[in-house]
Coordinates of N, CA, C and O in Angstrom, one line a residue:
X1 N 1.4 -6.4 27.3 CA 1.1 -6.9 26.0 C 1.6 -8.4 25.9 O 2.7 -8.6 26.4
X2 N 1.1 -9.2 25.4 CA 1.3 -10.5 24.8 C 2.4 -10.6 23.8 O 2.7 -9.7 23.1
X3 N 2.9 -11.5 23.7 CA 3.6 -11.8 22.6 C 3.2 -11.4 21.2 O 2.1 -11.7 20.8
X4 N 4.1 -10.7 20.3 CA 3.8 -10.2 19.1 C 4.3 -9.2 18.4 O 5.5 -9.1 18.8
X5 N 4.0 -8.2 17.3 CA 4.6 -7.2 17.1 C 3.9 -5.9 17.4 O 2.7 -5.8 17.2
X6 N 4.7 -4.4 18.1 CA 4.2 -3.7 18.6 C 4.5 -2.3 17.7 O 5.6 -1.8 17.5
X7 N 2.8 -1.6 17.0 CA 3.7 -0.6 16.1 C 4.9 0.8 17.1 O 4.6 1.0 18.3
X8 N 5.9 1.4 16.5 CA 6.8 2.2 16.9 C 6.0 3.2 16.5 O 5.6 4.1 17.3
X9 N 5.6 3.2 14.4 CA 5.9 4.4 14.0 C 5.1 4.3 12.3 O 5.5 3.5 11.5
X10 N 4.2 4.9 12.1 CA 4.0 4.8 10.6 C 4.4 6.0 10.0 O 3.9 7.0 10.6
X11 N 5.1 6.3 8.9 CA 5.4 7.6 8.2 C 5.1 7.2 6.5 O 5.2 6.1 5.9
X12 N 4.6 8.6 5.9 CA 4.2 9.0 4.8 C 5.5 9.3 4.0 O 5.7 10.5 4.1
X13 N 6.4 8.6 3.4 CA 7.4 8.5 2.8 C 7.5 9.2 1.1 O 8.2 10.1 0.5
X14 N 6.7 8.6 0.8 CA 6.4 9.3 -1.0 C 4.9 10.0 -0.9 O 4.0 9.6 -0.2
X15 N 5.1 10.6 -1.5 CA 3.5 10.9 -2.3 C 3.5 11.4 -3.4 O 3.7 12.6 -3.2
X16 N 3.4 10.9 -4.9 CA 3.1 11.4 -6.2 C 1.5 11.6 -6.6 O 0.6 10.8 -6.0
X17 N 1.3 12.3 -7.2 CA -0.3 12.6 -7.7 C -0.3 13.3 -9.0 O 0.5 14.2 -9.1
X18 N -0.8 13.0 -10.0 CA -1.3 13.5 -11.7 C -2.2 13.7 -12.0 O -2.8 12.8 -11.5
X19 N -3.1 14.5 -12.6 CA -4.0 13.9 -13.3 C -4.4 14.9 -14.5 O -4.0 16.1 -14.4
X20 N -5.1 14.5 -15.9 CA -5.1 14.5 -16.5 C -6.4 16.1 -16.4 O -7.3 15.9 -15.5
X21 N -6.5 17.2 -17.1 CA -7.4 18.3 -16.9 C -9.0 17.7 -17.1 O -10.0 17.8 -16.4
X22 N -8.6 16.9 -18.8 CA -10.0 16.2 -18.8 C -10.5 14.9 -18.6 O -11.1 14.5 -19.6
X23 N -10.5 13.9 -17.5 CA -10.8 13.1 -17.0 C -12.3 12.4 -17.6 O -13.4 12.9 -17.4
X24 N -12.0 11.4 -18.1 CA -13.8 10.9 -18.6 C -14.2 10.3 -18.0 O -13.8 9.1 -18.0
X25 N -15.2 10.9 -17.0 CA -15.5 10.1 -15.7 C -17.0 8.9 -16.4 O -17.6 8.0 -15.8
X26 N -17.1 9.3 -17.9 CA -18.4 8.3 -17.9 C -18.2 7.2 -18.7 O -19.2 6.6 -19.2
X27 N -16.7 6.8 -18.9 CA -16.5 5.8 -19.6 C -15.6 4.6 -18.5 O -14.5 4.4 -18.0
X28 N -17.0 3.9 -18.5 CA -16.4 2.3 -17.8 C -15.5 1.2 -18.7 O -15.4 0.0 -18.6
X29 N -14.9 2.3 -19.7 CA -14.1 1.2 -20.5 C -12.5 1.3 -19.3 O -11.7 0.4 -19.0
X30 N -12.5 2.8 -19.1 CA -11.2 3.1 -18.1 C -10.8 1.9 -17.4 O -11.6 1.0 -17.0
X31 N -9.3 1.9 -17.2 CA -8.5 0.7 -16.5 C -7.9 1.1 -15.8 O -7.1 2.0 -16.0
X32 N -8.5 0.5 -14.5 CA -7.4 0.8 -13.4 C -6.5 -0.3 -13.2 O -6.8 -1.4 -13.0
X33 N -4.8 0.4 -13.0 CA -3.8 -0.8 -13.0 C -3.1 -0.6 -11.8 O -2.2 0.2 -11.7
X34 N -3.5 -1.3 -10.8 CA -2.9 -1.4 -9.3 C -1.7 -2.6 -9.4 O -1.5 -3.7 -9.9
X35 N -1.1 -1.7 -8.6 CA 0.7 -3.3 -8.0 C 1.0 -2.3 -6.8 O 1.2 -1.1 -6.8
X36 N 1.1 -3.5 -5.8 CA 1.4 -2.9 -4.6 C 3.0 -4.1 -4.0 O 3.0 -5.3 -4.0
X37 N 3.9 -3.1 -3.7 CA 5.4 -3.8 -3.6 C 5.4 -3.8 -2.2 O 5.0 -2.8 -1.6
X38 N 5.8 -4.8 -1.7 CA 5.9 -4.5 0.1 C 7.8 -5.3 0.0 O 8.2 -6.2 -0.8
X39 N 8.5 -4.4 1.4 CA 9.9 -4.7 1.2 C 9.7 -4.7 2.7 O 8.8 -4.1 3.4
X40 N 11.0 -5.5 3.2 CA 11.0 -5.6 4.6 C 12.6 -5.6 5.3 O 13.5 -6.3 4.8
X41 N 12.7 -4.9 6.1 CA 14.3 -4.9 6.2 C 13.7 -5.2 7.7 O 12.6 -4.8 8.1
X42 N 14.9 -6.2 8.7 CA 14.6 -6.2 10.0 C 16.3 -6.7 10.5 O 17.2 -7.5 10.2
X43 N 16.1 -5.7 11.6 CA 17.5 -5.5 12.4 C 17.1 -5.3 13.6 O 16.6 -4.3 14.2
X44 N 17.3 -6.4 14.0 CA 17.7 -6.9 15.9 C 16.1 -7.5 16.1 O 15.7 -8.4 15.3
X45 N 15.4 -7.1 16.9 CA 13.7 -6.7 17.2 C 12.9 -6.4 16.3 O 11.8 -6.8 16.1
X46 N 13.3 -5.8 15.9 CA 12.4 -4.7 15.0 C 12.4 -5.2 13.4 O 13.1 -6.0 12.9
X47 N 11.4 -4.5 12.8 CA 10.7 -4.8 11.6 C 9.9 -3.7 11.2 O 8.9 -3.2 11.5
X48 N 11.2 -3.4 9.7 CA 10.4 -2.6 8.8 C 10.0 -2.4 7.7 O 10.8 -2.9 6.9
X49 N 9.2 -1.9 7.2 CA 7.8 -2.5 6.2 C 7.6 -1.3 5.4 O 6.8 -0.3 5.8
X50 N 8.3 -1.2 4.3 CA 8.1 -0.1 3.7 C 7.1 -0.9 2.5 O 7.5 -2.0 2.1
X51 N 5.8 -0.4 1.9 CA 4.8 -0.8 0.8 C 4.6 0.2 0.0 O 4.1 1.2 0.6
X52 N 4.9 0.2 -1.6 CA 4.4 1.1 -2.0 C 3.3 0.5 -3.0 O 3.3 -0.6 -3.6
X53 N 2.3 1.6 -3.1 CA 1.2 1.6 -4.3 C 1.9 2.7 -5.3 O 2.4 3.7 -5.1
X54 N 1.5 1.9 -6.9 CA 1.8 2.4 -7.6 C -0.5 2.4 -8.7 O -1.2 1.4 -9.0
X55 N -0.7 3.2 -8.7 CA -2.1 3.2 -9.5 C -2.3 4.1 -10.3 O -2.1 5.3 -10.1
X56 N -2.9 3.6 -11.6 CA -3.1 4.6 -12.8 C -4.5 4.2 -13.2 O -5.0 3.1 -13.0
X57 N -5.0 5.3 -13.8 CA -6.6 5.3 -14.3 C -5.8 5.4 -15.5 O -4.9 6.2 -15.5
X58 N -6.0 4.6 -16.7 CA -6.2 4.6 -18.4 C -7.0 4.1 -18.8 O -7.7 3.2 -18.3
X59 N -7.0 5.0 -20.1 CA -8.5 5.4 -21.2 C -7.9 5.5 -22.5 O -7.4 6.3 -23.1
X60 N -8.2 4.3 -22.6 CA -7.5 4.5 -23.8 C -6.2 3.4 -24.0 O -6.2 2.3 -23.6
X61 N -4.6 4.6 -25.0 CA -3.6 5.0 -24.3 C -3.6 6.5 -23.3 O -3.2 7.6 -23.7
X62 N -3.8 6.4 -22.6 CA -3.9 8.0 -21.8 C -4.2 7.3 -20.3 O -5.3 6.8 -19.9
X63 N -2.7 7.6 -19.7 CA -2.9 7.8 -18.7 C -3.4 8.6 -17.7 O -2.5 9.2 -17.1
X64 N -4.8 8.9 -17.4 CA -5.6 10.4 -17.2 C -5.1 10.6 -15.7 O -4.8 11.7 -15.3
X65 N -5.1 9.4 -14.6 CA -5.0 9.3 -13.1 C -3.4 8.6 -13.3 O -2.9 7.8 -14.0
X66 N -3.0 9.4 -12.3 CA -1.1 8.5 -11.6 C -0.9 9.1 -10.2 O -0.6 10.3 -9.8
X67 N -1.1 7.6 -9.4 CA -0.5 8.1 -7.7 C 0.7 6.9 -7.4 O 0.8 5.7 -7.7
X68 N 1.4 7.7 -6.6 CA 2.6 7.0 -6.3 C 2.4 7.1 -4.9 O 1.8 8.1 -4.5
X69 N 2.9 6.1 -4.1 CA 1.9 6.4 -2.6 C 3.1 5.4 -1.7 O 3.3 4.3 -2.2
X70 N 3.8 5.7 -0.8 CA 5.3 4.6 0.1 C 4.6 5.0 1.4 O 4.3 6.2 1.7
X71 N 4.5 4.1 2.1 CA 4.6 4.1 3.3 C 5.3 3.6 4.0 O 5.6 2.6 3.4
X72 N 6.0 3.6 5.2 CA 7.0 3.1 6.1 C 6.7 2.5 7.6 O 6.6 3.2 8.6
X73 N 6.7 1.4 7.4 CA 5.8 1.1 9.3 C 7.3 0.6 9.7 O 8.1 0.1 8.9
X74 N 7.7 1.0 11.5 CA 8.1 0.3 11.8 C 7.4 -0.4 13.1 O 6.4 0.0 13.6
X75 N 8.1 -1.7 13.3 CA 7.3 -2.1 14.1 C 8.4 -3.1 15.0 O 9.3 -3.8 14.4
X76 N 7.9 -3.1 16.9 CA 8.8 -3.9 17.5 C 8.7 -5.2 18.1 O 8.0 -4.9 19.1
X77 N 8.9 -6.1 18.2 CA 9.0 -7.8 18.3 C 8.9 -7.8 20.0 O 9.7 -7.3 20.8
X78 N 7.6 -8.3 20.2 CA 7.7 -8.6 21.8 C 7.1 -9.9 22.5 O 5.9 -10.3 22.7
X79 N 8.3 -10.5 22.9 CA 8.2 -11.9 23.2 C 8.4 -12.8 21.9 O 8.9 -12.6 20.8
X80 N 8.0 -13.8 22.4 CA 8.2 -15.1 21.2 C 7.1 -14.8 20.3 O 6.1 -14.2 20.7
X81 N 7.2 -15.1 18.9 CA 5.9 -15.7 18.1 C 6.1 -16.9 17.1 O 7.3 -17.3 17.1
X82 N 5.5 -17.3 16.6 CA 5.5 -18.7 16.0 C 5.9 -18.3 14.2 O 6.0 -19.2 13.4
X83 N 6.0 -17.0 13.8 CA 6.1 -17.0 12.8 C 7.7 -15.9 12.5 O 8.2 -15.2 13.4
X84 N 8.2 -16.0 11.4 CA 9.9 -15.4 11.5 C 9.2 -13.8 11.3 O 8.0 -13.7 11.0
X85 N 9.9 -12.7 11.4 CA 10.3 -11.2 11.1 C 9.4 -11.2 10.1 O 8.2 -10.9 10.1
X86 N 10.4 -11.8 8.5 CA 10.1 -11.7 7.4 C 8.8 -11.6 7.2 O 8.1 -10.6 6.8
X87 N 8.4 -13.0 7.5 CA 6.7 -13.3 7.4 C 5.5 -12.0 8.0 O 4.5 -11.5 7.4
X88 N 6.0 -12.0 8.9 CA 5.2 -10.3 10.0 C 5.2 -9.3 8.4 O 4.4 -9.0 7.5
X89 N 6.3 -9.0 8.5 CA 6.6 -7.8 7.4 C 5.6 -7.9 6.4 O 4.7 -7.1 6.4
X90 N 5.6 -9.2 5.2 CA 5.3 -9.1 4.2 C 3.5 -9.5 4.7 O 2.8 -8.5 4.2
X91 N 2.9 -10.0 5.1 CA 2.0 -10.0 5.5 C 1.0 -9.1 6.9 O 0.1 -8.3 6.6
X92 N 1.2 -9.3 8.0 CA 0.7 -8.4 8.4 C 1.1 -7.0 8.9 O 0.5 -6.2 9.6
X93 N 2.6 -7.0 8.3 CA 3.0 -5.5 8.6 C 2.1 -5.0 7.3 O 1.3 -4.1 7.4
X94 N 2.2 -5.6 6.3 CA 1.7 -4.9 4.9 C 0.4 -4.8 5.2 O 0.2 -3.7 4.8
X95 N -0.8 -5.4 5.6 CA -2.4 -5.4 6.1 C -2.2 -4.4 6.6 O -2.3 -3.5 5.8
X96 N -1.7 -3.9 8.1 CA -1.9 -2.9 8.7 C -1.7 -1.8 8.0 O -2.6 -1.0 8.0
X97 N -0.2 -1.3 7.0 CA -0.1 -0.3 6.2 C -1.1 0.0 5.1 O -1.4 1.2 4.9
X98 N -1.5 -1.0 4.3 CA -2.4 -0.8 3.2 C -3.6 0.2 3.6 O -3.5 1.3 3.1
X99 N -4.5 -0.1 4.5 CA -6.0 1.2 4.7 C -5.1 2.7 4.8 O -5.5 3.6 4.1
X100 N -4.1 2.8 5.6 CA -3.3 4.5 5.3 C -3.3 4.4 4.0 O -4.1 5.1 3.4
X101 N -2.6 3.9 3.5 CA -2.3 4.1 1.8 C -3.2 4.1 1.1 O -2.9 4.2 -0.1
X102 N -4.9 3.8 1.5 CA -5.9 3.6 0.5 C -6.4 5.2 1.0 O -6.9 6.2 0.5
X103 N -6.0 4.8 2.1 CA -7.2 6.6 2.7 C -6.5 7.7 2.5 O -7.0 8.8 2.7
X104 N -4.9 7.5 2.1 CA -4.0 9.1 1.1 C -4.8 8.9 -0.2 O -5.0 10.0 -0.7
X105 N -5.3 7.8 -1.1 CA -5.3 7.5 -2.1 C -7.0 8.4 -2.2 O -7.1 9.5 -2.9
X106 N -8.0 8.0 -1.7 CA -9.1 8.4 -1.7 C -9.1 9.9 -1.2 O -10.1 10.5 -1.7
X107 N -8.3 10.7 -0.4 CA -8.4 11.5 -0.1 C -7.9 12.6 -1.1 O -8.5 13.6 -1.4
X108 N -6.6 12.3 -1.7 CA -6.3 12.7 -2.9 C -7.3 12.7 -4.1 O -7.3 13.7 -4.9
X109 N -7.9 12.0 -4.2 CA -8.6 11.9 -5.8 C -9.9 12.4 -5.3 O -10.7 12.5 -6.3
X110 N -10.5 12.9 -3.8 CA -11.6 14.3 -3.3 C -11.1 14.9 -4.1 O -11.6 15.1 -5.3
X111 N -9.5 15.5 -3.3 CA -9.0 17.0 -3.6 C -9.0 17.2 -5.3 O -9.4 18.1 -5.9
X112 N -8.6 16.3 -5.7 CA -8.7 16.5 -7.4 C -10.4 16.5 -8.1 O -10.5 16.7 -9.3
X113 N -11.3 16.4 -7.5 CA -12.2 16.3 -8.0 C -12.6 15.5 -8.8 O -13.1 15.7 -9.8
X114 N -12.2 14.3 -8.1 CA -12.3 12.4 -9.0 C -13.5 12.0 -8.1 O -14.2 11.2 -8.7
X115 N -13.8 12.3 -7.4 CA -14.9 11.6 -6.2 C -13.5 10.2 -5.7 O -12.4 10.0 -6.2
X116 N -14.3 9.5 -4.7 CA -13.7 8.3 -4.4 C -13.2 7.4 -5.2 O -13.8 6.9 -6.1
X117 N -12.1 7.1 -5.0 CA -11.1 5.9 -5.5 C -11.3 5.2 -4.5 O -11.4 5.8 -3.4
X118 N -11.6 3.8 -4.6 CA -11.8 2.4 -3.6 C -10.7 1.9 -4.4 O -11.0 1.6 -5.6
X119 N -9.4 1.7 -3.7 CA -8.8 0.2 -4.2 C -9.2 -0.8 -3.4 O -9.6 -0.7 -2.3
X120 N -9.2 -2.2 -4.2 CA -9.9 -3.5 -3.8 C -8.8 -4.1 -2.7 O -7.7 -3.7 -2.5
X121 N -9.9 -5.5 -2.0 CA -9.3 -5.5 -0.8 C -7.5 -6.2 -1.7 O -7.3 -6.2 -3.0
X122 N -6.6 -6.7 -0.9 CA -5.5 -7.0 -1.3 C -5.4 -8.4 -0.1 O -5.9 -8.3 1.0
X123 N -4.7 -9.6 -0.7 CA -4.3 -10.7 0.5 C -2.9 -11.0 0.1 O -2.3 -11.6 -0.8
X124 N -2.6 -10.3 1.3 CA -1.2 -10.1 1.4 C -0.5 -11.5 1.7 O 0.7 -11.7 1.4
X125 N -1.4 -12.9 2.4 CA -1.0 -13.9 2.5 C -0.8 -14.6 1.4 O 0.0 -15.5 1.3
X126 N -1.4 -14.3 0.4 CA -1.0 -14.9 -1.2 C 0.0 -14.4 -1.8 O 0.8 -15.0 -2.5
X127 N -0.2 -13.1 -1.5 CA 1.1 -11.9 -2.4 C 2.4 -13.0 -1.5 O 3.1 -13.7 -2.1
X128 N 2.5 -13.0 -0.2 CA 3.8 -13.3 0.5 C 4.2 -15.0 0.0 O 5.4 -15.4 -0.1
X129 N 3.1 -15.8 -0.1 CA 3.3 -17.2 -1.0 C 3.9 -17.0 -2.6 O 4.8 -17.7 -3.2
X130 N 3.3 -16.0 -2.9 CA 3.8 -16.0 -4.5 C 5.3 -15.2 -4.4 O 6.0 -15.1 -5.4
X131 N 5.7 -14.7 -3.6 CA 7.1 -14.6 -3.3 C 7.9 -16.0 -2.8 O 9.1 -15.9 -3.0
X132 N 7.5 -16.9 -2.4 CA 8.6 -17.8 -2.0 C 8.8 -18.9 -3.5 O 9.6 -19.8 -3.4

């Protein structure tokens, strides 16, 4: 392998799920309110990337949909690269974790009988700018 980071390990850390009995699936007034938190701890090599999604369907006041969704990557440093830990973490440790956390997210709101949830893409290189 080339210089870079190598995943170890991705684990499913949280999972919350809600939902409301009567869901109004034919009103496009519903709001969906996505915030996705990415945290990075890194000790020696290694780098890890815990991101959570927080997402609610509201109608209204009525929160009808609530998932709580943490994932945990770790991941190991091999050779040189041109960018610090941190940066890895907040951006493409977080890219790599996000599609697991969309595909708990979609898979859940099957089993509830929501049809597909698509959350929208995310650029994690702006989220990591608007942190500095």
């Amino acid at each position: 392998m080339e210089a870079g980071y190598k995943i170890d390990n991705l684990l499913l850390m949280e999972c919350n799920f809600s939902r409301v009995a009567n869901v109004t699936f034919d009103n496009t007034d519903a709001e969906h309110i996505i915030n996705v938190e990415v945290n990075c701890t890194v000790q020696e090599n290694k780098v890890f990337v815990q991101e959570t999604l927080k997402f609610e369907r509201k109608n209204k006041e009525v929160i009808e949909v609530s998932a709580t969704i943490t994932m945990l990557g770790a991941f190991e440093k091999v050779g040189e690269i041109p960018f610090t830990p941190e940066e890895f973490g907040r951006v493409n440790g977080a890219a790599i974790l996000f599609p697991y956390i969309r595909e708990q997210l979609s898979n859940i709101a099957l089993k509830a009988g929501l049809g597909h949830i698509i959350l929208p893409l995310t650029n994690f290189i702006t989220k990591n700018e608007e942190k500095k």
